[in-house]
Amino acid sequence: MNFILKLIISAAAVFIVAYLLPGVSVENYVTALLVALALAFLNAIVKPILTILTIPITIITLGFFLLVINALIIIFASKLVNGFHVSGFFTALLFSFVLSICTGFLNFLFGVGKED
């Protein structure tokens, strides 16, 4: 049940951030839900593999290369989900940054992840 709530909150965050940022478009809320599901899958499967493969450059850049990985995950999600479009790399980078802030705020607002 907690996963479904997190997915719905992430979809709402995707919808809100896509509305706020130029260069990012989401057709409707169902598309935002699919984007949230794709991002959950990519963050669970692909991101750890990319993180392990890029450990040397991540250490050299003091962890800032993880932001590049996040942007690549967003771009990959835009290729996977029809109706979700990101115009470029820097837009994806900004989208990933604002999305994490918005998702964190919504999780705090609705009390998701809070210990009972």
Tab-separated table of N, CA and C in Angstrom:
chain	number	residue	atom	x	y	z
A	1	MET	N	0.822	-1.192	0.000
A	1	MET	CA	0.000	0.000	0.000
A	1	MET	C	0.870	1.262	0.000
A	2	ASN	N	1.990	1.205	0.718
A	2	ASN	CA	2.893	2.346	0.785
A	2	ASN	C	3.503	2.638	-0.588
A	3	PHE	N	3.799	1.574	-1.357
A	3	PHE	CA	4.364	1.756	-2.696
A	3	PHE	C	3.369	2.465	-3.606
A	4	ILE	N	2.103	2.088	-3.526
A	4	ILE	CA	1.079	2.704	-4.366
A	4	ILE	C	0.921	4.181	-4.013
A	5	LEU	N	0.942	4.496	-2.725
A	5	LEU	CA	0.841	5.887	-2.298
A	5	LEU	C	2.046	6.697	-2.783
A	6	LYS	N	3.240	6.124	-2.675
A	6	LYS	CA	4.439	6.806	-3.168
A	6	LYS	C	4.370	7.010	-4.680
A	7	LEU	N	3.826	6.025	-5.390
A	7	LEU	CA	3.694	6.127	-6.836
A	7	LEU	C	2.710	7.239	-7.225
A	8	ILE	N	1.606	7.333	-6.510
A	8	ILE	CA	0.615	8.380	-6.793
A	8	ILE	C	1.198	9.761	-6.490
A	9	ILE	N	1.931	9.872	-5.389
A	9	ILE	CA	2.561	11.151	-5.045
A	9	ILE	C	3.634	11.516	-6.070
A	10	SER	N	4.404	10.529	-6.522
A	10	SER	CA	5.418	10.794	-7.546
A	10	SER	C	4.773	11.227	-8.858
A	11	ALA	N	3.650	10.609	-9.199
A	11	ALA	CA	2.943	10.997	-10.424
A	11	ALA	C	2.429	12.428	-10.311
A	12	ALA	N	1.910	12.788	-9.145
A	12	ALA	CA	1.453	14.168	-8.939
A	12	ALA	C	2.621	15.135	-9.055
A	13	ALA	N	3.769	14.752	-8.509
A	13	ALA	CA	4.958	15.608	-8.595
A	13	ALA	C	5.413	15.754	-10.041
A	14	VAL	N	5.399	14.667	-10.806
A	14	VAL	CA	5.766	14.728	-12.224
A	14	VAL	C	4.828	15.671	-12.958
A	15	PHE	N	3.545	15.564	-12.684
A	15	PHE	CA	2.546	16.414	-13.347
A	15	PHE	C	2.756	17.886	-12.998
A	16	ILE	N	3.017	18.169	-11.721
A	16	ILE	CA	3.229	19.552	-11.269
A	16	ILE	C	4.503	20.140	-11.869
A	17	VAL	N	5.593	19.383	-11.798
A	17	VAL	CA	6.886	19.897	-12.278
A	17	VAL	C	6.861	20.065	-13.796
A	18	ALA	N	6.196	19.156	-14.508
A	18	ALA	CA	6.092	19.295	-15.962
A	18	ALA	C	5.281	20.530	-16.327
A	19	TYR	N	4.311	20.875	-15.508
A	19	TYR	CA	3.523	22.084	-15.745
A	19	TYR	C	4.374	23.340	-15.503
A	20	LEU	N	5.254	23.290	-14.510
A	20	LEU	CA	6.046	24.464	-14.133
A	20	LEU	C	7.237	24.716	-15.054
A	21	LEU	N	7.877	23.650	-15.533
A	21	LEU	CA	9.113	23.816	-16.306
A	21	LEU	C	8.841	23.849	-17.806
A	22	PRO	N	9.387	24.837	-18.489
A	22	PRO	CA	9.304	24.802	-19.956
A	22	PRO	C	10.251	23.727	-20.487
A	23	GLY	N	9.849	23.072	-21.552
A	23	GLY	CA	10.689	22.023	-22.128
A	23	GLY	C	10.324	20.639	-21.654
A	24	VAL	N	9.404	20.540	-20.715
A	24	VAL	CA	8.934	19.244	-20.231
A	24	VAL	C	7.426	19.216	-20.417
A	25	SER	N	6.938	18.136	-21.028
A	25	SER	CA	5.490	18.038	-21.221
A	25	SER	C	5.000	16.639	-20.861
A	26	VAL	N	3.845	16.613	-20.231
A	26	VAL	CA	3.151	15.381	-19.891
A	26	VAL	C	1.724	15.543	-20.394
A	27	GLU	N	1.249	14.572	-21.174
A	27	GLU	CA	-0.074	14.706	-21.786
A	27	GLU	C	-1.205	14.742	-20.762
A	28	ASN	N	-1.213	13.785	-19.840
A	28	ASN	CA	-2.299	13.702	-18.858
A	28	ASN	C	-1.803	12.995	-17.604
A	29	TYR	N	-2.711	12.817	-16.637
A	29	TYR	CA	-2.287	12.233	-15.365
A	29	TYR	C	-1.927	10.753	-15.507
A	30	VAL	N	-2.571	10.051	-16.439
A	30	VAL	CA	-2.219	8.635	-16.666
A	30	VAL	C	-0.783	8.537	-17.167
A	31	THR	N	-0.400	9.456	-18.042
A	31	THR	CA	0.981	9.493	-18.521
A	31	THR	C	1.934	9.802	-17.374
A	32	ALA	N	1.549	10.716	-16.499
A	32	ALA	CA	2.387	11.033	-15.336
A	32	ALA	C	2.530	9.808	-14.433
A	33	LEU	N	1.469	9.023	-14.300
A	33	LEU	CA	1.539	7.794	-13.508
A	33	LEU	C	2.489	6.785	-14.157
A	34	LEU	N	2.444	6.689	-15.479
A	34	LEU	CA	3.368	5.799	-16.190
A	34	LEU	C	4.817	6.284	-16.066
A	35	VAL	N	5.007	7.593	-16.082
A	35	VAL	CA	6.355	8.151	-15.900
A	35	VAL	C	6.870	7.814	-14.499
A	36	ALA	N	6.006	7.969	-13.496
A	36	ALA	CA	6.409	7.641	-12.122
A	36	ALA	C	6.757	6.163	-12.005
A	37	LEU	N	5.996	5.306	-12.656
A	37	LEU	CA	6.280	3.867	-12.637
A	37	LEU	C	7.587	3.563	-13.361
A	38	ALA	N	7.807	4.199	-14.514
A	38	ALA	CA	9.056	4.003	-15.259
A	38	ALA	C	10.254	4.498	-14.455
A	39	LEU	N	10.107	5.654	-13.798
A	39	LEU	CA	11.211	6.167	-12.980
A	39	LEU	C	11.494	5.253	-11.790
A	40	ALA	N	10.451	4.693	-11.190
A	40	ALA	CA	10.655	3.760	-10.076
A	40	ALA	C	11.430	2.539	-10.554
A	41	PHE	N	11.053	2.004	-11.713
A	41	PHE	CA	11.745	0.844	-12.264
A	41	PHE	C	13.195	1.177	-12.620
A	42	LEU	N	13.391	2.301	-13.320
A	42	LEU	CA	14.742	2.672	-13.736
A	42	LEU	C	15.635	2.986	-12.544
A	43	ASN	N	15.082	3.633	-11.528
A	43	ASN	CA	15.878	3.928	-10.326
A	43	ASN	C	16.201	2.667	-9.537
A	44	ALA	N	15.357	1.653	-9.626
A	44	ALA	CA	15.609	0.412	-8.889
A	44	ALA	C	16.556	-0.530	-9.633
A	45	ILE	N	16.506	-0.530	-10.958
A	45	ILE	CA	17.283	-1.501	-11.738
A	45	ILE	C	18.485	-0.866	-12.439
A	46	VAL	N	18.259	0.172	-13.217
A	46	VAL	CA	19.307	0.732	-14.073
A	46	VAL	C	20.268	1.626	-13.298
A	47	LYS	N	19.743	2.471	-12.415
A	47	LYS	CA	20.591	3.431	-11.709
A	47	LYS	C	21.692	2.773	-10.869
A	48	PRO	N	21.410	1.695	-10.121
A	48	PRO	CA	22.515	1.069	-9.377
A	48	PRO	C	23.614	0.518	-10.284
A	49	ILE	N	23.234	-0.003	-11.435
A	49	ILE	CA	24.232	-0.515	-12.376
A	49	ILE	C	25.094	0.623	-12.907
A	50	LEU	N	24.446	1.724	-13.316
A	50	LEU	CA	25.209	2.883	-13.798
A	50	LEU	C	26.087	3.474	-12.707
A	51	THR	N	25.578	3.484	-11.483
A	51	THR	CA	26.358	4.034	-10.368
A	51	THR	C	27.615	3.200	-10.119
A	52	ILE	N	27.478	1.894	-10.163
A	52	ILE	CA	28.643	1.025	-9.956
A	52	ILE	C	29.651	1.173	-11.093
A	53	LEU	N	29.138	1.258	-12.317
A	53	LEU	CA	30.040	1.381	-13.469
A	53	LEU	C	30.775	2.713	-13.516
A	54	THR	N	30.223	3.731	-12.879
A	54	THR	CA	30.833	5.066	-12.946
A	54	THR	C	31.434	5.507	-11.612
A	55	ILE	N	31.793	4.563	-10.770
A	55	ILE	CA	32.384	4.913	-9.468
A	55	ILE	C	33.639	5.785	-9.612
A	56	PRO	N	34.571	5.465	-10.522
A	56	PRO	CA	35.776	6.320	-10.604
A	56	PRO	C	35.464	7.783	-10.933
A	57	ILE	N	34.610	8.031	-11.934
A	57	ILE	CA	34.299	9.420	-12.290
A	57	ILE	C	33.449	10.085	-11.210
A	58	THR	N	32.649	9.306	-10.506
A	58	THR	CA	31.851	9.855	-9.410
A	58	THR	C	32.761	10.301	-8.267
A	59	ILE	N	33.789	9.531	-7.994
A	59	ILE	CA	34.749	9.908	-6.943
A	59	ILE	C	35.533	11.151	-7.359
A	60	ILE	N	35.970	11.189	-8.625
A	60	ILE	CA	36.745	12.338	-9.104
A	60	ILE	C	35.920	13.620	-9.042
A	61	THR	N	34.628	13.520	-9.364
A	61	THR	CA	33.769	14.710	-9.373
A	61	THR	C	33.085	14.941	-8.026
A	62	LEU	N	33.507	14.213	-7.013
A	62	LEU	CA	32.968	14.336	-5.660
A	62	LEU	C	31.454	14.090	-5.599
A	63	GLY	N	30.982	13.193	-6.452
A	63	GLY	CA	29.584	12.794	-6.425
A	63	GLY	C	28.681	13.555	-7.366
A	64	PHE	N	29.191	14.614	-7.994
A	64	PHE	CA	28.343	15.403	-8.883
A	64	PHE	C	27.939	14.649	-10.147
A	65	PHE	N	28.677	13.600	-10.497
A	65	PHE	CA	28.314	12.816	-11.674
A	65	PHE	C	27.001	12.069	-11.465
A	66	LEU	N	26.595	11.881	-10.221
A	66	LEU	CA	25.299	11.252	-9.958
A	66	LEU	C	24.146	12.100	-10.485
A	67	LEU	N	24.342	13.417	-10.560
A	67	LEU	CA	23.340	14.290	-11.166
A	67	LEU	C	23.200	14.005	-12.660
A	68	VAL	N	24.316	13.698	-13.308
A	68	VAL	CA	24.292	13.332	-14.721
A	68	VAL	C	23.530	12.018	-14.902
A	69	ILE	N	23.757	11.073	-14.009
A	69	ILE	CA	23.040	9.795	-14.071
A	69	ILE	C	21.543	10.026	-13.897
A	70	ASN	N	21.162	10.896	-12.973
A	70	ASN	CA	19.740	11.210	-12.790
A	70	ASN	C	19.136	11.804	-14.061
A	71	ALA	N	19.849	12.717	-14.704
A	71	ALA	CA	19.355	13.310	-15.950
A	71	ALA	C	19.224	12.254	-17.043
A	72	LEU	N	20.175	11.341	-17.115
A	72	LEU	CA	20.097	10.267	-18.108
A	72	LEU	C	18.905	9.351	-17.848
A	73	ILE	N	18.596	9.100	-16.583
A	73	ILE	CA	17.431	8.289	-16.228
A	73	ILE	C	16.152	8.998	-16.683
A	74	ILE	N	16.078	10.310	-16.510
A	74	ILE	CA	14.910	11.085	-16.948
A	74	ILE	C	14.776	11.026	-18.472
A	75	ILE	N	15.886	11.177	-19.173
A	75	ILE	CA	15.849	11.111	-20.639
A	75	ILE	C	15.422	9.723	-21.100
A	76	PHE	N	15.928	8.696	-20.448
A	76	PHE	CA	15.547	7.324	-20.796
A	76	PHE	C	14.053	7.104	-20.541
A	77	ALA	N	13.533	7.648	-19.465
A	77	ALA	CA	12.099	7.531	-19.179
A	77	ALA	C	11.280	8.255	-20.245
A	78	SER	N	11.783	9.374	-20.743
A	78	SER	CA	11.046	10.091	-21.787
A	78	SER	C	11.023	9.302	-23.097
A	79	LYS	N	12.039	8.479	-23.313
A	79	LYS	CA	12.043	7.618	-24.499
A	79	LYS	C	11.103	6.425	-24.326
A	80	LEU	N	10.935	5.974	-23.090
A	80	LEU	CA	10.096	4.803	-22.827
A	80	LEU	C	8.604	5.119	-22.809
A	81	VAL	N	8.232	6.282	-22.295
A	81	VAL	CA	6.820	6.607	-22.087
A	81	VAL	C	6.345	7.583	-23.157
A	82	ASN	N	5.370	7.143	-23.939
A	82	ASN	CA	4.765	8.038	-24.927
A	82	ASN	C	3.937	9.094	-24.199
A	83	GLY	N	4.027	10.331	-24.654
A	83	GLY	CA	3.290	11.414	-24.025
A	83	GLY	C	4.103	12.183	-23.001
A	84	PHE	N	5.341	11.747	-22.759
A	84	PHE	CA	6.252	12.448	-21.849
A	84	PHE	C	7.454	12.878	-22.667
A	85	HIS	N	7.709	14.183	-22.694
A	85	HIS	CA	8.796	14.701	-23.521
A	85	HIS	C	9.660	15.653	-22.706
A	86	VAL	N	10.975	15.460	-22.809
A	86	VAL	CA	11.960	16.357	-22.197
A	86	VAL	C	12.825	16.884	-23.338
A	87	SER	N	12.975	18.194	-23.425
A	87	SER	CA	13.601	18.792	-24.604
A	87	SER	C	15.119	18.623	-24.680
A	88	GLY	N	15.800	18.425	-23.571
A	88	GLY	CA	17.250	18.292	-23.647
A	88	GLY	C	17.858	17.850	-22.330
A	89	PHE	N	19.192	17.761	-22.342
A	89	PHE	CA	19.905	17.259	-21.169
A	89	PHE	C	19.753	18.195	-19.974
A	90	PHE	N	19.967	19.497	-20.183
A	90	PHE	CA	19.908	20.421	-19.056
A	90	PHE	C	18.484	20.577	-18.523
A	91	THR	N	17.509	20.427	-19.404
A	91	THR	CA	16.120	20.415	-18.954
A	91	THR	C	15.860	19.184	-18.094
A	92	ALA	N	16.410	18.047	-18.506
A	92	ALA	CA	16.267	16.817	-17.715
A	92	ALA	C	16.974	16.949	-16.370
A	93	LEU	N	18.116	17.604	-16.361
A	93	LEU	CA	18.850	17.825	-15.116
A	93	LEU	C	18.040	18.701	-14.160
A	94	LEU	N	17.485	19.786	-14.673
A	94	LEU	CA	16.660	20.666	-13.853
A	94	LEU	C	15.374	19.963	-13.415
A	95	PHE	N	14.770	19.188	-14.325
A	95	PHE	CA	13.561	18.431	-13.997
A	95	PHE	C	13.832	17.450	-12.865
A	96	SER	N	14.954	16.763	-12.925
A	96	SER	CA	15.272	15.786	-11.882
A	96	SER	C	15.487	16.460	-10.531
A	97	PHE	N	16.121	17.627	-10.535
A	97	PHE	CA	16.363	18.366	-9.300
A	97	PHE	C	15.056	18.867	-8.691
A	98	VAL	N	14.224	19.509	-9.516
A	98	VAL	CA	12.956	20.062	-9.024
A	98	VAL	C	11.990	18.931	-8.645
A	99	LEU	N	12.028	17.834	-9.398
A	99	LEU	CA	11.164	16.694	-9.086
A	99	LEU	C	11.496	16.099	-7.723
A	100	SER	N	12.761	15.992	-7.396
A	100	SER	CA	13.131	15.435	-6.093
A	100	SER	C	12.684	16.349	-4.955
A	101	ILE	N	12.782	17.661	-5.152
A	101	ILE	CA	12.312	18.604	-4.131
A	101	ILE	C	10.795	18.522	-3.980
A	102	CYS	N	10.086	18.498	-5.094
A	102	CYS	CA	8.622	18.448	-5.067
A	102	CYS	C	8.129	17.131	-4.461
A	103	THR	N	8.740	16.029	-4.829
A	103	THR	CA	8.354	14.729	-4.275
A	103	THR	C	8.621	14.681	-2.776
A	104	GLY	N	9.756	15.202	-2.358
A	104	GLY	CA	10.064	15.242	-0.928
A	104	GLY	C	9.066	16.079	-0.155
A	105	PHE	N	8.679	17.225	-0.721
A	105	PHE	CA	7.697	18.080	-0.066
A	105	PHE	C	6.335	17.387	0.025
A	106	LEU	N	5.899	16.752	-1.068
A	106	LEU	CA	4.611	16.060	-1.052
A	106	LEU	C	4.624	14.860	-0.100
A	107	ASN	N	5.742	14.138	-0.049
A	107	ASN	CA	5.858	13.028	0.909
A	107	ASN	C	5.769	13.530	2.343
A	108	PHE	N	6.412	14.665	2.621
A	108	PHE	CA	6.333	15.261	3.950
A	108	PHE	C	4.916	15.720	4.256
A	109	LEU	N	4.277	16.335	3.271
A	109	LEU	CA	2.930	16.862	3.446
A	109	LEU	C	1.913	15.761	3.751
A	110	PHE	N	2.052	14.641	3.067
A	110	PHE	CA	1.111	13.531	3.262
A	110	PHE	C	1.605	12.495	4.263
A	111	GLY	N	2.776	12.703	4.830
A	111	GLY	CA	3.280	11.811	5.865
A	111	GLY	C	3.728	10.453	5.371
A	112	VAL	N	4.152	10.378	4.122
A	112	VAL	CA	4.611	9.105	3.557
A	112	VAL	C	6.018	8.836	4.073
A	113	GLY	N	6.259	7.616	4.508
A	113	GLY	CA	7.574	7.222	4.991
A	113	GLY	C	7.834	7.577	6.429
A	114	LYS	N	6.865	8.171	7.080
A	114	LYS	CA	7.019	8.542	8.478
A	114	LYS	C	6.779	7.306	9.340
A	115	GLU	N	7.634	7.115	10.323
A	115	GLU	CA	7.462	6.000	11.250
A	115	GLU	C	6.256	6.239	12.142
A	116	ASP	N	5.518	5.194	12.431
A	116	ASP	CA	4.335	5.317	13.293
A	116	ASP	C	4.695	5.423	14.743
